[in-house]
Amino acid sequence: MGKSAKIVILTGAGISAESGLSTFRDEGGLWAQHRIEDVATPEGFARNPDLVHRFYNARRAQAAEARPNAAHQALARLQREHPGEVVIVTQNVDTLHEAGGAADVLHMHGRLEGAVCATCGHSWTAPMEMQTGHPCPACAAPAGRPGVVWFGEMPYFMEEIYTHLADADLFAAIGTSGEVYPAAAFVDEAHLAGAHTVELNLEPSATASRFAERRFGPATETVPAWVAGLLG
Ligand code: APR
């Protein structure tokens, strides 16, 4: 791969699994414990905000205890040592990429550490525990909600992400099931741009066949090996 090749990486819950954070669709995952419509939609929040705050308070507490693993650290090493641009786009709302040393991570589904006002859109750093009626520091409305993107809402940074995909020489998807759009179609955008595409996952994702290359195994094994190969 050329020295200044641009690398665009999409990560999902699988990259944080070995740090102890639950994924969504694996055995016993978050969507086996909760109904998406109850805890990850604006309608669910309007119907029962206490339940939604309890769900995200528990995930915020779990994330606060988690440590970055070798896969997060390997991607930070790639950003540091690869001469070309390395862009990390994540669907994850934990900040283990940053804790592992990565920079400028694009959190397309927001972050657990963020809170946003359902009335005026102001965002601020969430306390560990959020309650229903949490007042907005900007407009004072009792409308604080977790700063994460729910189903039916627009992900963040989409224009910027598509620009990166159009310029990519190499695209990798790591630890994602390829079940949720628009992220699941990033591989097609990258392929259209002429990028080489690789999936690094525990098992074939729903979009596995759309990748030119596939490497299976736990991220803490496959990602450091992949990065070592790229850095030669
Ligand atoms: N190493 C590598 N991959 C793993 C590991 C591991 N140790 N453990 C699990 N995986 C893989 C699984 O095989 C699965 O393909 O990670 C993927 C996790 O898939 P999901 O649980 O569906 O998580 P994700 O793809 O990130 O979900 C996307 O869906 O619910 C929404 O907003 C939520 O961002 C999330 C989005």
Short mmCIF file of C-alpha atoms and ligand atoms in Angstrom, two decimals:
data_model
loop_
_atom_site.label_atom_id
_atom_site.label_comp_id
_atom_site.label_asym_id
_atom_site.label_seq_id
_atom_site.Cartn_x
_atom_site.Cartn_y
_atom_site.Cartn_z
CA MET A 1 0.00 0.00 0.00
CA GLY A 2 1.37 3.44 -0.89
CA LYS A 3 3.29 5.33 1.80
CA SER A 4 0.76 8.17 2.02
CA ALA A 5 -2.32 5.99 1.53
CA LYS A 6 -5.45 7.28 3.30
CA ILE A 7 -6.96 4.74 5.67
CA VAL A 8 -10.57 5.01 6.87
CA ILE A 9 -11.68 2.70 9.67
CA LEU A 10 -15.21 2.00 10.94
CA THR A 11 -15.52 0.34 14.33
CA GLY A 12 -18.46 -1.23 16.16
CA ALA A 13 -19.20 -2.75 19.55
CA GLY A 14 -17.02 -5.79 18.82
CA ILE A 15 -13.82 -3.76 19.25
CA SER A 16 -14.83 -2.98 22.85
CA ALA A 17 -16.13 -6.47 23.67
CA GLU A 18 -12.78 -7.62 25.11
CA SER A 19 -12.78 -4.51 27.31
CA GLY A 20 -15.88 -5.94 28.93
CA LEU A 21 -18.52 -3.77 27.23
CA SER A 22 -21.62 -5.59 25.96
CA THR A 23 -22.23 -5.73 22.24
CA PHE A 24 -25.79 -5.44 20.92
CA ARG A 25 -26.54 -8.51 18.83
CA ASP A 26 -24.30 -11.19 20.27
CA GLU A 27 -25.66 -13.87 22.58
CA GLY A 28 -26.93 -12.08 25.71
CA GLY A 29 -26.19 -8.70 24.13
CA LEU A 30 -27.95 -5.45 24.94
CA TRP A 31 -30.77 -6.12 22.50
CA ALA A 32 -31.40 -9.45 24.17
CA GLN A 33 -31.87 -7.60 27.49
CA HIS A 34 -33.85 -4.56 26.33
CA ARG A 35 -36.25 -3.74 23.51
CA ILE A 36 -34.71 -1.23 21.11
CA GLU A 37 -38.02 0.64 20.87
CA ASP A 38 -38.04 1.11 24.64
CA VAL A 39 -34.49 2.40 25.20
CA ALA A 40 -33.06 3.58 21.85
CA THR A 41 -35.79 5.60 20.15
CA PRO A 42 -37.15 9.15 20.76
CA GLU A 43 -40.61 7.59 21.19
CA GLY A 44 -39.30 5.28 23.92
CA PHE A 45 -37.73 8.26 25.70
CA ALA A 46 -40.98 10.24 25.51
CA ARG A 47 -42.94 7.21 26.79
CA ASN A 48 -40.67 6.30 29.71
CA PRO A 49 -37.68 8.62 30.26
CA ASP A 50 -36.84 7.00 33.61
CA LEU A 51 -36.26 3.63 31.91
CA VAL A 52 -34.08 5.22 29.23
CA HIS A 53 -31.99 7.16 31.77
CA ARG A 54 -31.52 3.96 33.82
CA PHE A 55 -30.34 2.11 30.67
CA TYR A 56 -27.77 4.78 29.79
CA ASN A 57 -26.73 5.38 33.42
CA ALA A 58 -25.85 1.64 33.63
CA ARG A 59 -23.90 1.79 30.33
CA ARG A 60 -22.12 5.01 31.43
CA ALA A 61 -21.06 3.31 34.69
CA GLN A 62 -19.88 0.18 32.81
CA ALA A 63 -17.94 2.29 30.31
CA ALA A 64 -16.27 4.28 33.11
CA GLU A 65 -14.81 1.00 34.47
CA ALA A 66 -13.61 -0.26 31.06
CA ARG A 67 -10.03 0.02 29.81
CA PRO A 68 -8.87 0.20 26.19
CA ASN A 69 -7.67 -3.14 24.78
CA ALA A 70 -4.89 -4.07 22.35
CA ALA A 71 -7.15 -3.38 19.37
CA HIS A 72 -7.87 0.22 20.44
CA GLN A 73 -4.14 0.70 21.10
CA ALA A 74 -3.15 -0.76 17.74
CA LEU A 75 -5.38 1.71 15.87
CA ALA A 76 -3.83 4.58 17.84
CA ARG A 77 -0.37 3.24 16.85
CA LEU A 78 -1.49 3.17 13.19
CA GLN A 79 -2.60 6.81 13.46
CA ARG A 80 0.77 7.76 14.98
CA GLU A 81 3.08 5.77 12.71
CA HIS A 82 1.37 5.58 9.30
CA PRO A 83 2.58 8.48 7.10
CA GLY A 84 -0.84 8.95 5.47
CA GLU A 85 -4.10 10.10 7.11
CA VAL A 86 -5.86 7.53 9.35
CA VAL A 87 -9.49 8.40 10.12
CA ILE A 88 -11.39 6.45 12.79
CA VAL A 89 -15.19 6.54 12.54
CA THR A 90 -16.94 4.72 15.36
CA GLN A 91 -20.52 3.63 15.98
CA ASN A 92 -19.54 3.14 19.62
CA VAL A 93 -20.60 5.58 22.32
CA ASP A 94 -17.74 4.59 24.63
CA THR A 95 -14.49 6.59 24.41
CA LEU A 96 -12.04 3.67 24.56
CA HIS A 97 -10.47 4.74 21.24
CA GLU A 98 -9.45 8.05 22.86
CA ALA A 99 -8.39 6.29 26.07
CA GLY A 100 -6.19 4.05 23.88
CA GLY A 101 -4.48 7.10 22.34
CA ALA A 102 -6.51 7.70 19.17
CA ALA A 103 -7.22 11.25 17.98
CA ASP A 104 -10.09 12.99 16.17
CA VAL A 105 -12.41 9.99 16.46
CA LEU A 106 -15.74 10.62 14.71
CA HIS A 107 -18.52 9.34 16.99
CA MET A 108 -21.35 9.01 14.47
CA HIS A 109 -23.75 7.72 17.16
CA GLY A 110 -22.68 10.25 19.79
CA ARG A 111 -21.06 9.49 23.16
CA LEU A 112 -22.28 8.25 26.56
CA GLU A 113 -20.27 11.11 28.11
CA GLY A 114 -22.46 13.61 26.25
CA ALA A 115 -25.85 15.04 27.22
CA VAL A 116 -28.05 17.05 24.88
CA CYS A 117 -31.15 19.20 25.38
CA ALA A 118 -34.26 17.80 23.67
CA THR A 119 -35.62 21.36 23.53
CA CYS A 120 -32.79 23.60 22.31
CA GLY A 121 -30.14 21.08 21.16
CA HIS A 122 -27.42 22.43 23.49
CA SER A 123 -24.89 19.73 24.43
CA TRP A 124 -22.80 19.36 27.57
CA THR A 125 -20.85 16.74 29.51
CA ALA A 126 -23.26 14.29 31.13
CA PRO A 127 -23.04 13.53 34.85
CA MET A 128 -22.55 9.84 35.65
CA GLU A 129 -26.26 9.60 36.57
CA MET A 130 -28.87 11.51 34.58
CA GLN A 131 -32.46 11.81 35.82
CA THR A 132 -35.70 12.65 34.06
CA GLY A 133 -36.19 16.42 33.92
CA HIS A 134 -32.44 17.14 33.98
CA PRO A 135 -32.31 20.92 33.39
CA CYS A 136 -30.53 22.20 30.29
CA PRO A 137 -27.64 24.51 31.29
CA ALA A 138 -28.47 26.76 28.32
CA CYS A 139 -32.27 27.09 28.15
CA ALA A 140 -33.16 25.62 31.60
CA ALA A 141 -35.84 23.36 30.05
CA PRO A 142 -36.16 20.08 32.01
CA ALA A 143 -35.20 18.25 28.77
CA GLY A 144 -31.73 16.76 29.26
CA ARG A 145 -31.27 13.42 27.44
CA PRO A 146 -28.33 11.11 26.69
CA GLY A 147 -26.16 12.53 23.89
CA VAL A 148 -26.45 9.39 21.78
CA VAL A 149 -28.14 8.89 18.39
CA TRP A 150 -31.32 6.80 18.57
CA PHE A 151 -32.97 4.80 15.81
CA GLY A 152 -34.77 7.16 13.45
CA GLU A 153 -32.35 10.01 14.20
CA MET A 154 -29.60 11.34 11.92
CA PRO A 155 -26.09 10.14 12.80
CA TYR A 156 -23.44 12.85 13.30
CA PHE A 157 -20.62 13.79 10.85
CA MET A 158 -22.21 12.09 7.82
CA GLU A 159 -21.00 14.65 5.25
CA GLU A 160 -17.46 14.49 6.61
CA ILE A 161 -17.54 10.68 6.69
CA TYR A 162 -18.64 10.42 3.05
CA THR A 163 -15.85 12.81 2.05
CA HIS A 164 -13.31 10.58 3.82
CA LEU A 165 -14.74 7.44 2.17
CA ALA A 166 -14.49 9.08 -1.26
CA ASP A 167 -10.76 9.69 -0.63
CA ALA A 168 -9.99 6.32 0.98
CA ASP A 169 -7.27 4.00 -0.35
CA LEU A 170 -8.01 1.43 2.34
CA PHE A 171 -11.25 0.88 4.30
CA ALA A 172 -11.53 -1.44 7.27
CA ALA A 173 -14.64 -2.37 9.29
CA ILE A 174 -13.79 -3.75 12.72
CA GLY A 175 -16.19 -5.43 15.17
CA THR A 176 -19.47 -4.50 13.53
CA SER A 177 -22.33 -6.78 12.47
CA GLY A 178 -23.17 -4.70 9.39
CA GLU A 179 -26.82 -4.70 10.46
CA VAL A 180 -27.36 -0.94 10.86
CA TYR A 181 -27.36 1.67 8.10
CA PRO A 182 -25.89 4.06 7.02
CA ALA A 183 -22.68 2.59 8.53
CA ALA A 184 -23.27 -0.83 6.92
CA ALA A 185 -23.03 0.75 3.45
CA PHE A 186 -19.69 2.52 4.04
CA VAL A 187 -17.92 -0.47 2.48
CA ASP A 188 -19.80 0.15 -0.78
CA GLU A 189 -18.85 3.85 -0.81
CA ALA A 190 -15.20 2.94 -0.20
CA HIS A 191 -15.28 0.27 -2.92
CA LEU A 192 -16.76 2.80 -5.37
CA ALA A 193 -13.86 5.10 -4.53
CA GLY A 194 -11.44 2.33 -5.51
CA ALA A 195 -10.33 1.52 -1.95
CA HIS A 196 -9.21 -1.90 -0.84
CA THR A 197 -11.76 -3.14 1.75
CA VAL A 198 -11.15 -5.46 4.70
CA GLU A 199 -13.42 -6.77 7.46
CA LEU A 200 -11.88 -7.68 10.82
CA ASN A 201 -14.55 -9.45 12.86
CA LEU A 202 -15.13 -12.39 15.20
CA GLU A 203 -17.34 -13.97 12.52
CA PRO A 204 -18.65 -12.97 9.10
CA SER A 205 -20.87 -9.87 9.34
CA ALA A 206 -24.05 -9.35 7.31
CA THR A 207 -21.91 -7.43 4.81
CA ALA A 208 -18.90 -9.80 4.77
CA SER A 209 -19.32 -10.67 1.08
CA ARG A 210 -18.93 -6.98 0.14
CA PHE A 211 -15.34 -6.85 1.42
CA ALA A 212 -12.33 -7.75 -0.75
CA GLU A 213 -10.55 -9.22 2.28
CA ARG A 214 -11.82 -10.74 5.55
CA ARG A 215 -9.87 -11.62 8.71
CA PHE A 216 -11.71 -13.46 11.47
CA GLY A 217 -10.86 -13.71 15.15
CA PRO A 218 -10.93 -11.60 18.33
CA ALA A 219 -10.05 -7.96 17.66
CA THR A 220 -7.22 -8.01 20.21
CA GLU A 221 -5.50 -10.57 17.94
CA THR A 222 -6.55 -9.55 14.42
CA VAL A 223 -6.15 -5.76 14.75
CA PRO A 224 -2.58 -5.62 16.13
CA ALA A 225 -1.51 -8.18 13.47
CA TRP A 226 -3.21 -6.17 10.71
CA VAL A 227 -1.58 -2.91 11.89
CA ALA A 228 1.85 -4.56 12.17
CA GLY A 229 1.46 -5.75 8.59
CA LEU A 230 0.50 -2.29 7.35
CA LEU A 231 3.41 -0.61 9.12
CA GLY A 232 5.76 -3.22 7.68
N1 APR B 1 -13.58 -9.17 18.33
C1 APR B 1 -14.05 -8.83 17.10
N2 APR B 1 -15.37 -8.79 16.79
C2 APR B 1 -16.24 -9.12 17.77
C3 APR B 1 -15.82 -9.49 19.07
C4 APR B 1 -14.43 -9.51 19.33
N3 APR B 1 -13.94 -9.86 20.53
N4 APR B 1 -16.94 -9.78 19.81
C5 APR B 1 -18.00 -9.57 19.00
N5 APR B 1 -17.58 -9.19 17.77
C6 APR B 1 -18.40 -8.86 16.59
C7 APR B 1 -19.65 -9.70 16.47
O1 APR B 1 -19.38 -10.87 15.70
C8 APR B 1 -20.61 -8.74 15.72
O2 APR B 1 -20.45 -8.90 14.31
O3 APR B 1 -18.83 -7.52 16.75
C9 APR B 1 -20.09 -7.35 16.11
C10 APR B 1 -21.03 -6.63 17.06
O4 APR B 1 -22.22 -6.39 16.37
P1 APR B 1 -23.37 -5.53 17.10
O5 APR B 1 -23.58 -6.06 18.47
O6 APR B 1 -24.53 -5.49 16.13
O7 APR B 1 -22.75 -4.07 17.27
P2 APR B 1 -22.61 -2.94 16.16
O8 APR B 1 -22.34 -3.54 14.81
O9 APR B 1 -21.62 -1.96 16.67
O10 APR B 1 -24.07 -2.26 16.16
C11 APR B 1 -24.23 -1.12 15.33
O11 APR B 1 -26.46 -0.83 16.20
O12 APR B 1 -27.85 -0.89 17.98
C12 APR B 1 -27.15 -0.04 17.17
O13 APR B 1 -26.36 2.08 17.74
C13 APR B 1 -26.13 0.72 17.96
O14 APR B 1 -23.93 1.43 17.24
C14 APR B 1 -24.80 0.32 17.35
C15 APR B 1 -25.21 -0.19 15.97
#
